[in-house]
CSV table of C-alpha atoms and ligand atoms in Angstrom, one decimal:
chain,number,residue,atom,x,y,z
A,15,MET,CA,188.1,233.9,10.5
A,16,ALA,CA,185.7,231.6,8.9
A,17,SER,CA,182.7,230.9,11.1
A,18,SER,CA,182.1,227.3,12.2
A,19,ILE,CA,179.3,225.2,10.8
A,20,ALA,CA,177.6,225.4,14.1
A,21,ASP,CA,177.6,229.2,14.0
A,22,GLN,CA,176.3,229.2,10.4
A,23,ARG,CA,173.6,226.8,11.5
A,24,VAL,CA,172.5,229.0,14.4
A,25,ARG,CA,172.4,232.0,12.1
A,26,ALA,CA,170.4,230.1,9.4
A,27,CYS,CA,167.9,228.9,11.9
A,28,ALA,CA,167.4,232.4,13.3
A,29,THR,CA,166.9,233.7,9.8
A,30,LEU,CA,164.3,231.1,9.1
A,31,LEU,CA,162.4,232.0,12.3
A,32,THR,CA,162.6,235.7,11.2
A,33,GLN,CA,161.1,234.7,7.9
A,34,VAL,CA,158.4,232.7,9.5
A,35,HIS,CA,157.3,235.6,11.7
A,36,ALA,CA,157.3,237.9,8.8
A,37,ILE,CA,154.9,235.6,7.1
A,38,THR,CA,152.6,234.9,10.1
A,39,ASP,CA,152.6,238.5,11.3
A,40,LYS,CA,151.1,239.4,8.0
A,41,GLU,CA,148.6,236.7,7.4
A,42,GLY,CA,148.4,234.5,10.5
A,43,ILE,CA,148.5,230.7,10.4
A,44,THR,CA,146.6,230.1,7.2
A,45,PRO,CA,147.0,227.3,4.6
A,46,SER,CA,149.0,229.7,2.3
A,47,ALA,CA,151.2,230.8,5.2
A,48,LEU,CA,151.9,227.2,6.2
A,49,HIS,CA,152.7,226.5,2.5
A,50,ALA,CA,155.1,229.5,2.4
A,51,ILE,CA,156.8,228.3,5.7
A,52,LYS,CA,157.1,224.8,4.2
A,53,LEU,CA,159.0,226.2,1.2
A,54,LYS,CA,161.4,228.2,3.5
A,55,LEU,CA,162.0,225.0,5.6
A,56,VAL,CA,162.7,222.9,2.5
A,57,THR,CA,165.2,225.5,1.3
A,58,LEU,CA,167.0,225.4,4.7
A,59,ALA,CA,166.9,221.6,4.8
A,60,ALA,CA,168.6,221.5,1.4
A,61,LYS,CA,171.7,223.2,2.9
A,62,THR,CA,172.8,219.8,4.1
A,63,HIS,CA,176.3,221.1,4.9
A,64,LEU,CA,174.7,222.9,7.9
A,65,PHE,CA,173.4,219.6,9.3
A,66,PRO,CA,176.4,217.2,9.3
A,67,PRO,CA,175.4,213.8,10.8
A,68,GLY,CA,178.4,214.0,13.2
A,69,ASP,CA,176.8,217.0,15.0
A,70,PHE,CA,173.6,215.1,15.9
A,71,THR,CA,173.5,211.9,18.1
A,72,MET,CA,171.6,209.1,16.5
A,73,PRO,CA,168.7,207.7,18.5
A,74,VAL,CA,169.2,204.5,20.4
A,75,ALA,CA,165.9,203.3,19.1
A,76,GLN,CA,162.8,204.8,17.3
A,77,GLY,CA,163.5,208.5,17.0
A,78,ARG,CA,165.1,211.6,18.5
A,79,SER,CA,164.5,215.4,18.2
A,80,HIS,CA,167.5,217.7,18.6
A,81,PRO,CA,166.5,221.3,19.4
A,82,LEU,CA,167.9,223.8,16.9
A,83,LEU,CA,166.1,226.9,18.0
A,84,VAL,CA,163.4,227.1,20.7
A,85,GLU,CA,162.0,230.6,21.0
A,86,ASP,CA,161.4,232.3,24.4
A,87,ASN,CA,158.0,233.4,25.5
A,88,ASP,CA,156.0,230.3,24.4
A,89,GLY,CA,157.2,230.7,20.8
A,90,HIS,CA,157.9,228.2,18.1
A,91,GLY,CA,160.3,225.2,18.3
A,92,LEU,CA,162.7,224.2,15.5
A,93,TYR,CA,164.2,220.7,15.7
A,94,LEU,CA,166.3,218.3,13.7
A,95,THR,CA,164.5,215.0,13.9
A,96,ILE,CA,166.0,211.6,13.3
A,97,ASN,CA,163.7,208.6,12.9
A,98,LEU,CA,165.2,205.1,12.4
A,99,PRO,CA,164.1,202.7,9.7
A,100,GLY,CA,160.8,201.0,10.7
A,101,LYS,CA,159.7,203.8,13.1
A,102,GLU,CA,155.9,204.4,12.8
A,103,ALA,CA,153.5,206.6,14.6
A,104,ALA,CA,149.7,205.9,14.6
A,105,PRO,CA,147.3,208.6,13.4
A,106,HIS,CA,147.5,211.6,15.8
A,107,ASP,CA,146.5,215.2,16.2
A,108,HIS,CA,149.1,217.5,17.8
A,109,GLY,CA,146.7,220.3,18.5
A,110,ILE,CA,149.3,222.7,17.0
A,111,TRP,CA,150.6,223.3,13.5
A,112,CYS,CA,153.7,221.7,12.2
A,113,VAL,CA,155.9,221.9,9.2
A,114,ASN,CA,158.5,219.3,8.1
A,115,ALA,CA,161.3,219.2,5.5
A,116,GLY,CA,163.5,216.3,4.5
A,117,ILE,CA,167.4,216.3,4.8
A,118,SER,CA,167.9,212.7,4.0
A,119,GLY,CA,166.0,209.4,4.0
A,120,ARG,CA,162.2,209.2,3.5
A,121,GLU,CA,159.2,209.3,5.8
A,122,ARG,CA,155.7,208.7,4.6
A,123,HIS,CA,152.9,210.9,6.1
A,124,VAL,CA,149.4,209.8,5.7
A,125,PHE,CA,146.7,212.4,6.4
A,126,TYR,CA,143.2,211.7,7.9
A,127,ARG,CA,140.0,213.5,8.5
A,128,ARG,CA,137.9,212.8,11.5
A,129,THR,CA,134.4,211.6,10.5
A,130,ASP,CA,132.5,211.2,13.7
A,131,ASP,CA,130.9,214.0,15.7
A,132,GLY,CA,133.1,213.5,18.9
A,133,ALA,CA,130.0,212.9,21.0
A,134,THR,CA,131.1,209.5,22.4
A,135,PRO,CA,134.2,209.8,24.7
A,136,GLY,CA,137.0,207.4,23.6
A,137,SER,CA,135.4,206.8,20.3
A,138,ALA,CA,136.4,208.2,16.9
A,139,THR,CA,136.4,207.3,13.2
A,140,VAL,CA,138.9,208.7,10.7
A,141,MET,CA,139.1,208.6,6.9
A,142,ARG,CA,142.3,208.6,4.9
A,143,VAL,CA,142.5,211.7,2.8
A,144,GLY,CA,146.1,212.0,1.4
A,145,GLU,CA,149.7,211.2,1.6
A,146,VAL,CA,153.1,212.9,1.3
A,147,VAL,CA,156.6,211.4,1.4
A,148,VAL,CA,159.0,213.8,3.1
A,149,GLU,CA,162.4,213.5,1.5
A,150,PRO,CA,165.2,215.8,0.3
A,151,GLY,CA,163.5,218.6,-1.6
A,152,ARG,CA,160.1,217.9,-0.2
A,153,GLY,CA,158.2,218.8,3.0
A,154,MET,CA,154.7,218.8,4.5
A,155,ALA,CA,152.6,221.2,6.5
A,156,MET,CA,149.8,220.5,8.9
A,157,ALA,CA,147.3,222.9,10.5
A,158,ASP,CA,146.5,222.9,14.2
A,159,HIS,CA,144.1,219.9,14.2
A,160,ASP,CA,145.2,218.0,11.2
A,161,ILE,CA,145.7,214.3,11.8
A,162,HIS,CA,148.7,212.3,10.4
A,163,SER,CA,150.4,209.0,10.8
A,164,THR,CA,154.1,208.6,9.9
A,165,ALA,CA,156.3,205.7,8.8
A,166,VAL,CA,160.0,205.7,7.9
A,167,ILE,CA,160.3,203.9,4.6
A,168,GLY,CA,163.5,202.3,3.2
A,169,LYS,CA,166.6,201.3,5.0
A,170,GLU,CA,168.0,204.8,5.8
A,171,PRO,CA,167.1,206.9,8.9
A,172,SER,CA,164.8,209.7,8.0
A,173,ILE,CA,166.5,213.0,9.0
A,174,GLY,CA,164.7,216.3,8.6
A,175,LEU,CA,163.7,219.6,10.1
A,176,ALA,CA,160.5,220.1,12.0
A,177,LEU,CA,159.0,223.4,13.0
A,178,TYR,CA,156.2,223.4,15.5
A,179,GLY,CA,154.0,226.2,16.6
A,180,TYR,CA,155.0,225.4,20.2
A,181,ALA,CA,158.1,223.9,21.6
A,182,LEU,CA,157.8,220.1,22.2
A,183,ALA,CA,158.1,220.6,26.0
A,184,ARG,CA,155.0,222.9,25.8
A,185,PHE,CA,152.9,220.7,23.6
A,186,PRO,CA,149.2,220.6,23.9
A,187,ALA,CA,147.4,217.3,24.4
A,188,VAL,CA,148.0,214.8,21.6
A,189,ALA,CA,145.1,212.7,20.5
A,190,TRP,CA,146.0,209.2,19.2
A,191,PHE,CA,143.5,207.5,16.9
A,192,HIS,CA,143.1,203.8,16.4
A,193,PRO,CA,141.1,203.4,13.2
A,194,GLU,CA,140.8,199.6,13.5
A,195,PHE,CA,139.1,200.0,16.9
A,196,SER,CA,137.2,203.3,16.1
A,197,ALA,CA,139.0,204.6,19.2
A,198,VAL,CA,140.8,207.7,20.4
A,199,ARG,CA,143.0,208.3,23.4
A,200,VAL,CA,144.1,211.7,24.5
A,201,CYS,CA,147.5,212.1,26.2
A,202,SER,CA,147.8,214.8,28.9
A,203,SER,CA,148.9,218.3,27.8
A,204,ARG,CA,152.5,219.4,28.5
A,205,ARG,CA,151.4,223.0,28.4
A,206,HIS,CA,150.0,223.4,31.9
A,207,ALA,CA,153.1,221.9,33.7
A,208,ALA,CA,155.5,223.7,31.4
A,209,MET,CA,153.8,227.1,31.8
A,210,ALA,CA,153.7,226.7,35.6
A,211,ALA,CA,157.4,225.9,35.9
B,8,FE2,FE1,153.0,214.0,14.5
């Protein structure tokens, strides 16, 4: 009997995570490892038949992340993310690495570098250093403390795959930067509560 799309998707996601661990077991989380992971994720995202829109509820507003494979023992989290047209996120630092790949639609990621010394609480300056549009056939990779902002461009939702070093429910503190005010605000970490549960 032919396996269902959902079964095929589960297998493909498990294969991806096996490939990711083969890469990171050998070289750790390095720029070249993140690049290799990005290429694997772009390849998976290109198998659009595995991610039919009917299998994933659209967000009511803004965006939504559907878990595809969340590893046990504080492992990685793989999600299908849907962001609606106009959704934006200010520059932020997740504290953990992240790789994205586009399935449909387009999302612009702008990357920043922090330029102050961090000595003044609540204060920060950032400098724009690059930009990538995540769309079909293209992805992006960020290291643990890279800073990015996001914006869906065009009239279609941006749908893609997102792989994070930690599951979203176990995320570290996220720092949000407000360049126009030279300000930074740190949201509390989800790791402590999640680990204690
Ligand atoms: Fe982000």
